[in-house]
mmCIF file of C-alpha atoms in Angstrom:
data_model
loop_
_atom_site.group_PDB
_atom_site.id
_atom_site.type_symbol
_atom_site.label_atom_id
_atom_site.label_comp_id
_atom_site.label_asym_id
_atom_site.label_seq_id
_atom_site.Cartn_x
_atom_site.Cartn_y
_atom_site.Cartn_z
ATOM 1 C CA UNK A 1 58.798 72.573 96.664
ATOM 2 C CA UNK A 2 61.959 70.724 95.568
ATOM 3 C CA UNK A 3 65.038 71.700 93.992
ATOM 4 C CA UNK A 4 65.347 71.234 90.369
ATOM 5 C CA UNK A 5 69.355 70.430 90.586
ATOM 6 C CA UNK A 6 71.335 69.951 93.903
ATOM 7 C CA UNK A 7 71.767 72.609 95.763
ATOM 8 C CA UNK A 8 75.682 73.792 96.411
ATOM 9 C CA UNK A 9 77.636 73.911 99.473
ATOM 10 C CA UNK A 10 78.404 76.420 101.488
ATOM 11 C CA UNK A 11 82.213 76.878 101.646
ATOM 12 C CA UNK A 12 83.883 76.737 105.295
ATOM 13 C CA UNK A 13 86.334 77.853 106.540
ATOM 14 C CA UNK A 14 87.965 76.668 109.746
ATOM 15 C CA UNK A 15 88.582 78.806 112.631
ATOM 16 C CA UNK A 16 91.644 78.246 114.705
ATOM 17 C CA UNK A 17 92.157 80.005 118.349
ATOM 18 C CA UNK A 18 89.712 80.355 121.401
ATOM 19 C CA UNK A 19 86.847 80.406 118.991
ATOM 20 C CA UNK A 20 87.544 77.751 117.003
ATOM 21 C CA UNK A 21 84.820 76.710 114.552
ATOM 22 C CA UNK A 22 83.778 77.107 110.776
ATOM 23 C CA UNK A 23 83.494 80.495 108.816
ATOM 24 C CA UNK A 24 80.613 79.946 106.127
ATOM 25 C CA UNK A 25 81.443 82.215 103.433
ATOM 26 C CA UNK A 26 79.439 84.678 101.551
ATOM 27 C CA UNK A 27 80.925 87.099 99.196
ATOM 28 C CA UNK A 28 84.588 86.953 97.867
ATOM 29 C CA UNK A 29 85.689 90.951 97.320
ATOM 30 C CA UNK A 30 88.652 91.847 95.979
ATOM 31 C CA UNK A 31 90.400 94.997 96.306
ATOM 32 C CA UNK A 32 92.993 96.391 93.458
ATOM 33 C CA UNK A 33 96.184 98.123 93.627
ATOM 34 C CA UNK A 34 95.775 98.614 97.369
ATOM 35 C CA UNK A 35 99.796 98.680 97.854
ATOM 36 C CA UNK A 36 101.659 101.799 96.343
ATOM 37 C CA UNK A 37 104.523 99.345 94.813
ATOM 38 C CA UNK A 38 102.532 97.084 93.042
ATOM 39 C CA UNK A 39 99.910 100.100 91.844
ATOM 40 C CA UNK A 40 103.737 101.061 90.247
ATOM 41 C CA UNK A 41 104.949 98.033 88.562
ATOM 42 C CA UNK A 42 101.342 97.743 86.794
ATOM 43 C CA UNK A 43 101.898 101.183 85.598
ATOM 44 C CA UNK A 44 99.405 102.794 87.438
ATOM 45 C CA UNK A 45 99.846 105.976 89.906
ATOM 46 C CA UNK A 46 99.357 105.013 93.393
ATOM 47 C CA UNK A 47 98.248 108.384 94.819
ATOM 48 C CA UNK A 48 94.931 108.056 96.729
ATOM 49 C CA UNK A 49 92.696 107.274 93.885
ATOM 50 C CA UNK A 50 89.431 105.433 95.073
ATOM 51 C CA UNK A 51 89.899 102.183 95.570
ATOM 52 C CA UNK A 52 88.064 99.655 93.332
ATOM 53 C CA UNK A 53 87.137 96.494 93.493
ATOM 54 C CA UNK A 54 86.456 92.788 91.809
ATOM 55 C CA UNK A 55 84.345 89.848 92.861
ATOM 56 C CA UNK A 56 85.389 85.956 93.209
ATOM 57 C CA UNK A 57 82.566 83.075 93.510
ATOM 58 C CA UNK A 58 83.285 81.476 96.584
ATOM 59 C CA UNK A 59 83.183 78.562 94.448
ATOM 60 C CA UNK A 60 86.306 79.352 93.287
ATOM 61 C CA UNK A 61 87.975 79.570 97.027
ATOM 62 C CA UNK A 62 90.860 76.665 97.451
ATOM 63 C CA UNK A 63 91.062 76.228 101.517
ATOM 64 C CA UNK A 64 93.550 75.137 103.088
ATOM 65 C CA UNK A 65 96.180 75.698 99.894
ATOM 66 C CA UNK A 66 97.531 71.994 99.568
ATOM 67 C CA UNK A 67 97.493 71.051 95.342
ATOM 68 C CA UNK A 68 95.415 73.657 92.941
ATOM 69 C CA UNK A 69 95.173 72.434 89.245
ATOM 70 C CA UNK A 70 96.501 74.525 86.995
ATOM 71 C CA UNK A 71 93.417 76.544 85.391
ATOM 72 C CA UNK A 72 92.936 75.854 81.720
ATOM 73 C CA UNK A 73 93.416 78.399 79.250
ATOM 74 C CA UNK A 74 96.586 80.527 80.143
ATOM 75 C CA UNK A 75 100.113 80.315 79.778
ATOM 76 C CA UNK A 76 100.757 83.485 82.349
ATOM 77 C CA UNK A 77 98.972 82.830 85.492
ATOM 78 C CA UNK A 78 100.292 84.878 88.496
ATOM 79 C CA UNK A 79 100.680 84.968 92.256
ATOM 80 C CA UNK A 80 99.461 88.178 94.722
ATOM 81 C CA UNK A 81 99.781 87.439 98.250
ATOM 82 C CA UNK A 82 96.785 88.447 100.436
ATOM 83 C CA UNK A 83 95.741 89.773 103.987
ATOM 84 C CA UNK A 84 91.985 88.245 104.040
ATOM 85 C CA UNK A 85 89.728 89.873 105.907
ATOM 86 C CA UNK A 86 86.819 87.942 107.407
ATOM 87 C CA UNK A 87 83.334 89.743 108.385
ATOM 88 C CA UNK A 88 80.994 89.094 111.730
ATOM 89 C CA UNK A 89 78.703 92.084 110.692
ATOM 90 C CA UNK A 90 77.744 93.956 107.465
ATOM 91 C CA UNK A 91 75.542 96.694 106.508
ATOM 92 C CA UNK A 92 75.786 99.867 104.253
ATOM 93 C CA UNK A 93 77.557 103.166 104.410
ATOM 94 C CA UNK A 94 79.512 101.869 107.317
ATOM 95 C CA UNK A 95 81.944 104.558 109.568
ATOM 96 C CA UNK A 96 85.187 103.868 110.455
ATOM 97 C CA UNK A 97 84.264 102.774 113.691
ATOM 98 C CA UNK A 98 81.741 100.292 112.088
ATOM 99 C CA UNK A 99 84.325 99.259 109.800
ATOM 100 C CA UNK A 100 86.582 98.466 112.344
ATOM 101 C CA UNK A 101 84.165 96.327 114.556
ATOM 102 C CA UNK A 102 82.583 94.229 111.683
ATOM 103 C CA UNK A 103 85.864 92.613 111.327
ATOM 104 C CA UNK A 104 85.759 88.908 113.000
ATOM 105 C CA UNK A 105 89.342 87.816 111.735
ATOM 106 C CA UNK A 106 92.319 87.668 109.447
ATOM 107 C CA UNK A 107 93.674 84.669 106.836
ATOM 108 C CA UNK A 108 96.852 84.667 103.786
ATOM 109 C CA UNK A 109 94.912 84.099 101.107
ATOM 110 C CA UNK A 110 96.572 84.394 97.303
ATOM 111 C CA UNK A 111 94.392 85.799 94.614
ATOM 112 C CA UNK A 112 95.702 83.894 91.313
ATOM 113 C CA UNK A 113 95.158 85.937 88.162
ATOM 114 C CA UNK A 114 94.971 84.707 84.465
ATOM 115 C CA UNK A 115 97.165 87.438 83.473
ATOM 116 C CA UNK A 116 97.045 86.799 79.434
ATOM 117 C CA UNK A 117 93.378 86.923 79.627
ATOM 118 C CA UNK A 118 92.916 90.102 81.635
ATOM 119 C CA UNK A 119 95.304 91.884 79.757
ATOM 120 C CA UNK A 120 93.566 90.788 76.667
ATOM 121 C CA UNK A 121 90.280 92.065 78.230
ATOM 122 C CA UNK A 122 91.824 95.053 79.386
ATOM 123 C CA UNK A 123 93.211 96.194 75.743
ATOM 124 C CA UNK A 124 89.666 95.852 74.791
ATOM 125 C CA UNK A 125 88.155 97.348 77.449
ATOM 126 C CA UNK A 126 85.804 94.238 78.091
ATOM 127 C CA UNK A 127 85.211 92.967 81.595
ATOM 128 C CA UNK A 128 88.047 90.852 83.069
ATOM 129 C CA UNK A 129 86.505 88.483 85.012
ATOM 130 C CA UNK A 130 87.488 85.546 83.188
ATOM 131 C CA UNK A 131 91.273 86.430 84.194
ATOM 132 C CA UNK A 132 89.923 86.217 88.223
ATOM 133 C CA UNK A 133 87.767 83.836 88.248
ATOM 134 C CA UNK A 134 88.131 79.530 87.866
ATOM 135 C CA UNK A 135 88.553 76.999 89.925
ATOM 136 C CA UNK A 136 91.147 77.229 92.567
ATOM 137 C CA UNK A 137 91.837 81.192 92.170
ATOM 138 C CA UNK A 138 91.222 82.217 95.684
ATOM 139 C CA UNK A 139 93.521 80.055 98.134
ATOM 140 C CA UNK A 140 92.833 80.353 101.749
ATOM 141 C CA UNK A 141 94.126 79.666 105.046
ATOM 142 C CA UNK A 142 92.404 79.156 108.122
ATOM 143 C CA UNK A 143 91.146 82.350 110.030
ATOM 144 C CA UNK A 144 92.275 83.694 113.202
ATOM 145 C CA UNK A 145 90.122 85.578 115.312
ATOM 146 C CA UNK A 146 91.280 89.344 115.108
ATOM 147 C CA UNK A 147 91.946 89.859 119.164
ATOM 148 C CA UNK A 148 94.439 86.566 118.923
ATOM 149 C CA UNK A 149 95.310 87.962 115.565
ATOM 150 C CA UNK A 150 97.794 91.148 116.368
ATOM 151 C CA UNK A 151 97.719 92.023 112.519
ATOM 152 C CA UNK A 152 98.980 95.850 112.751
ATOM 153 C CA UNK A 153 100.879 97.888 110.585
ATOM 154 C CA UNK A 154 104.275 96.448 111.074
ATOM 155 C CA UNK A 155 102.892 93.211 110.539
ATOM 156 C CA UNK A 156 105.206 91.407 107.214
ATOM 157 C CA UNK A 157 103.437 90.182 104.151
ATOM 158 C CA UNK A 158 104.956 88.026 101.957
ATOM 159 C CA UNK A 159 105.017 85.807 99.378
ATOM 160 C CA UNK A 160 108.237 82.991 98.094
ATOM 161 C CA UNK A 161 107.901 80.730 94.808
ATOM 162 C CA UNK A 162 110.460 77.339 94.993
ATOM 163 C CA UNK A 163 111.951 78.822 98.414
ATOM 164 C CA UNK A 164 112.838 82.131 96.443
ATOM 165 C CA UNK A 165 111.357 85.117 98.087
ATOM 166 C CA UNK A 166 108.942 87.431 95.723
ATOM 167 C CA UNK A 167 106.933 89.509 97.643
ATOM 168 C CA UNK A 168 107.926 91.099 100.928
ATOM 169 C CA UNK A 169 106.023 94.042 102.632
ATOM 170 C CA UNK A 170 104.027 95.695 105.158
ATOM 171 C CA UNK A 171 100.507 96.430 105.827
ATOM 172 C CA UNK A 172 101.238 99.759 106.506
ATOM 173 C CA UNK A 173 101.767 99.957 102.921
ATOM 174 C CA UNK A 174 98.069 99.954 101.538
ATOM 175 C CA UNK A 175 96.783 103.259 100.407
ATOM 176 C CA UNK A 176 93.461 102.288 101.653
ATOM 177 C CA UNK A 177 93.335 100.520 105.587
ATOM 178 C CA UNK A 178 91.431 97.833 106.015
ATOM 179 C CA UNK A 179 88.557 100.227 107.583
ATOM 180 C CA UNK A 180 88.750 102.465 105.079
ATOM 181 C CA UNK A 181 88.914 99.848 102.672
ATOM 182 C CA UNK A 182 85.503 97.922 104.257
ATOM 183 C CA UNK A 183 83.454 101.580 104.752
ATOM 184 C CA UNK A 184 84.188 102.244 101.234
ATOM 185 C CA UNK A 185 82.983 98.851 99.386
ATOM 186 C CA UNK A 186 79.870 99.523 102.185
ATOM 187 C CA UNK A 187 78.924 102.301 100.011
ATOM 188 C CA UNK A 188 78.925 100.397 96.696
ATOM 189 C CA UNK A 189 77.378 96.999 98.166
ATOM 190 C CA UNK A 190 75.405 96.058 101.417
ATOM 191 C CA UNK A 191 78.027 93.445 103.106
ATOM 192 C CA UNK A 192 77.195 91.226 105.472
ATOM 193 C CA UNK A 193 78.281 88.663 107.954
ATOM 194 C CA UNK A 194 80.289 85.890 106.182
ATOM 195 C CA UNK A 195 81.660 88.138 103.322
ATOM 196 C CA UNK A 196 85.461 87.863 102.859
ATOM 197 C CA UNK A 197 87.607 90.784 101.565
ATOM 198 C CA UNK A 198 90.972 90.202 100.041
ATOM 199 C CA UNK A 199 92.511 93.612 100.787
ATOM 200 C CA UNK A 200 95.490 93.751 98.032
ATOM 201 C CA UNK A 201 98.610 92.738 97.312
ATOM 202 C CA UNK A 202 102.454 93.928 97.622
ATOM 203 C CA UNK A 203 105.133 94.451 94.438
ATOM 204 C CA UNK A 204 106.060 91.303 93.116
ATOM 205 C CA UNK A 205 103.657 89.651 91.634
ATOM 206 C CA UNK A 206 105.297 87.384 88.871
ATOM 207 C CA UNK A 207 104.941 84.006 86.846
ATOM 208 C CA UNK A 208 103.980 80.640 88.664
ATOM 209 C CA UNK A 209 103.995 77.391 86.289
ATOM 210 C CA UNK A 210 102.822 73.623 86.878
ATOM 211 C CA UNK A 211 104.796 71.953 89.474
ATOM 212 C CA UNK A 212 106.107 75.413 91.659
ATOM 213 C CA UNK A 213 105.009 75.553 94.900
ATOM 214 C CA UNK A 214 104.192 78.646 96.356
ATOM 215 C CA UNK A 215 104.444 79.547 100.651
ATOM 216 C CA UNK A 216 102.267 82.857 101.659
ATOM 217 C CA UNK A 217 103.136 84.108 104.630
ATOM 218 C CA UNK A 218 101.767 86.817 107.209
ATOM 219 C CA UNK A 219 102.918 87.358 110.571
ATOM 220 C CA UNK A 220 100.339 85.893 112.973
ATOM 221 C CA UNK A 221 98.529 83.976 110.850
ATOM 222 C CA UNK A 222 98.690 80.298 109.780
ATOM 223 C CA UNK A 223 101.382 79.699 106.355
ATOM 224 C CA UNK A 224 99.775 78.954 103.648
ATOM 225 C CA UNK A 225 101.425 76.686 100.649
ATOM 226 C CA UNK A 226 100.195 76.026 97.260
ATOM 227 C CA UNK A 227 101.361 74.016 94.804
ATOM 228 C CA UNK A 228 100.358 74.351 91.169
ATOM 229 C CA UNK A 229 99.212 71.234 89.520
#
């Protein structure tokens, strides 16, 4: 039987390091107000509540940074710096331990948000997806196998707009670990092999307009630079 309409690609994303290669990617999860700070400055109270979490269409995935257009239909679209976690193995209800192992590797991504539009939602109290998800919300560097990786919890996050630093932090400074984090979302969804998980963002999320050019950076990963177009 043939298809009705071509079918779409499968995004890729390259590998760098011993294993280098492609990453075909599944689903795009997104964790919220994973960093004390920023739970703060969006007026929220950090302390231990479950973690929840949005999706992206891997459609929507910009790799490799370079020039994103501009998404219609905002005049407020912001910047959150990323750890990205990439997954060799899935499954439900996963332990700690599981957790840990179905982690292949690490990449910056930036998870761009329509902020008008999901406040709008918000006030409403209608779904916000529209404020995540368009074209180009979900830069992505390459990955790095987690071995050659070193991410740990010294390791700096950060994030500068026009060479002016806006985000600075550590990992140590998500509520929820990555494990935790990945055996959590295991309980709500079956993940598997291929899924990414952007795991949350430092304070300082602000303003990016047509024209700025944004550099992510984590230590041991690839930079990643986006310019807004």
């Amino acid at each position: 039987m043939t298809d009705v309409v071509p079918a779409a690609d499968i995004p890729r994303i390259p590998v760098l390091g011993t294993q280098a290669g492609t990453f075909p990617v599944g689903q795009v999860y997104c964790v919220g107000r994973n960093y004390a700070d920023h739970a703060r400055e969006m007026g929220h109270d950090p302390d231990r509540e479950p973690p929840f979490f949005f999706r992206k269409d891997r459609a929507h995935l910009a790799i490799g940074g370079g020039d994103v257009p501009f998404p219609q239909a905002t005049s407020d679209l912001h910047y959150e710096v990323e750890l990205v976690v990439a997954l060799q193995a899935g499954g439900t209800d996963l332990t700690l331990e599981a957790a840990e192992a179905a982690i292949y590797g690490y990449a910056v991504g930036i998870d761009l948000t329509r902020r008008d539009l999901q406040g709008a939602a918000k006030k409403l109290s209608r779904p916000w997806d529209m404020g995540k998800g368009f074209a180009g919300a979900a830069p992505c560097g390459p990955i790095v196998p987690r071995a050659e990786a070193q991410i740990g919890p010294d390791t700096r996050i950060r994030l500068s707009v026009g060479g002016d630093m806006k985000q600075d932090g550590t990992v140590a400074q998500m509520i929820w670990s990555v494990p935790e984090t990945i055996s959590y979302l295991s309980t709500l969804v079956p993940l598997a092999p291929g899924d990414l998980i952007y795991s949350g963002t430092p304070a300082g999320v602000g303003p990016v307009t047509p024209g700025e050019t944004m550099l992510a950076q984590i230590d041991g990963l690839p930079d990643l630079t986006v310019t807004m177009r």
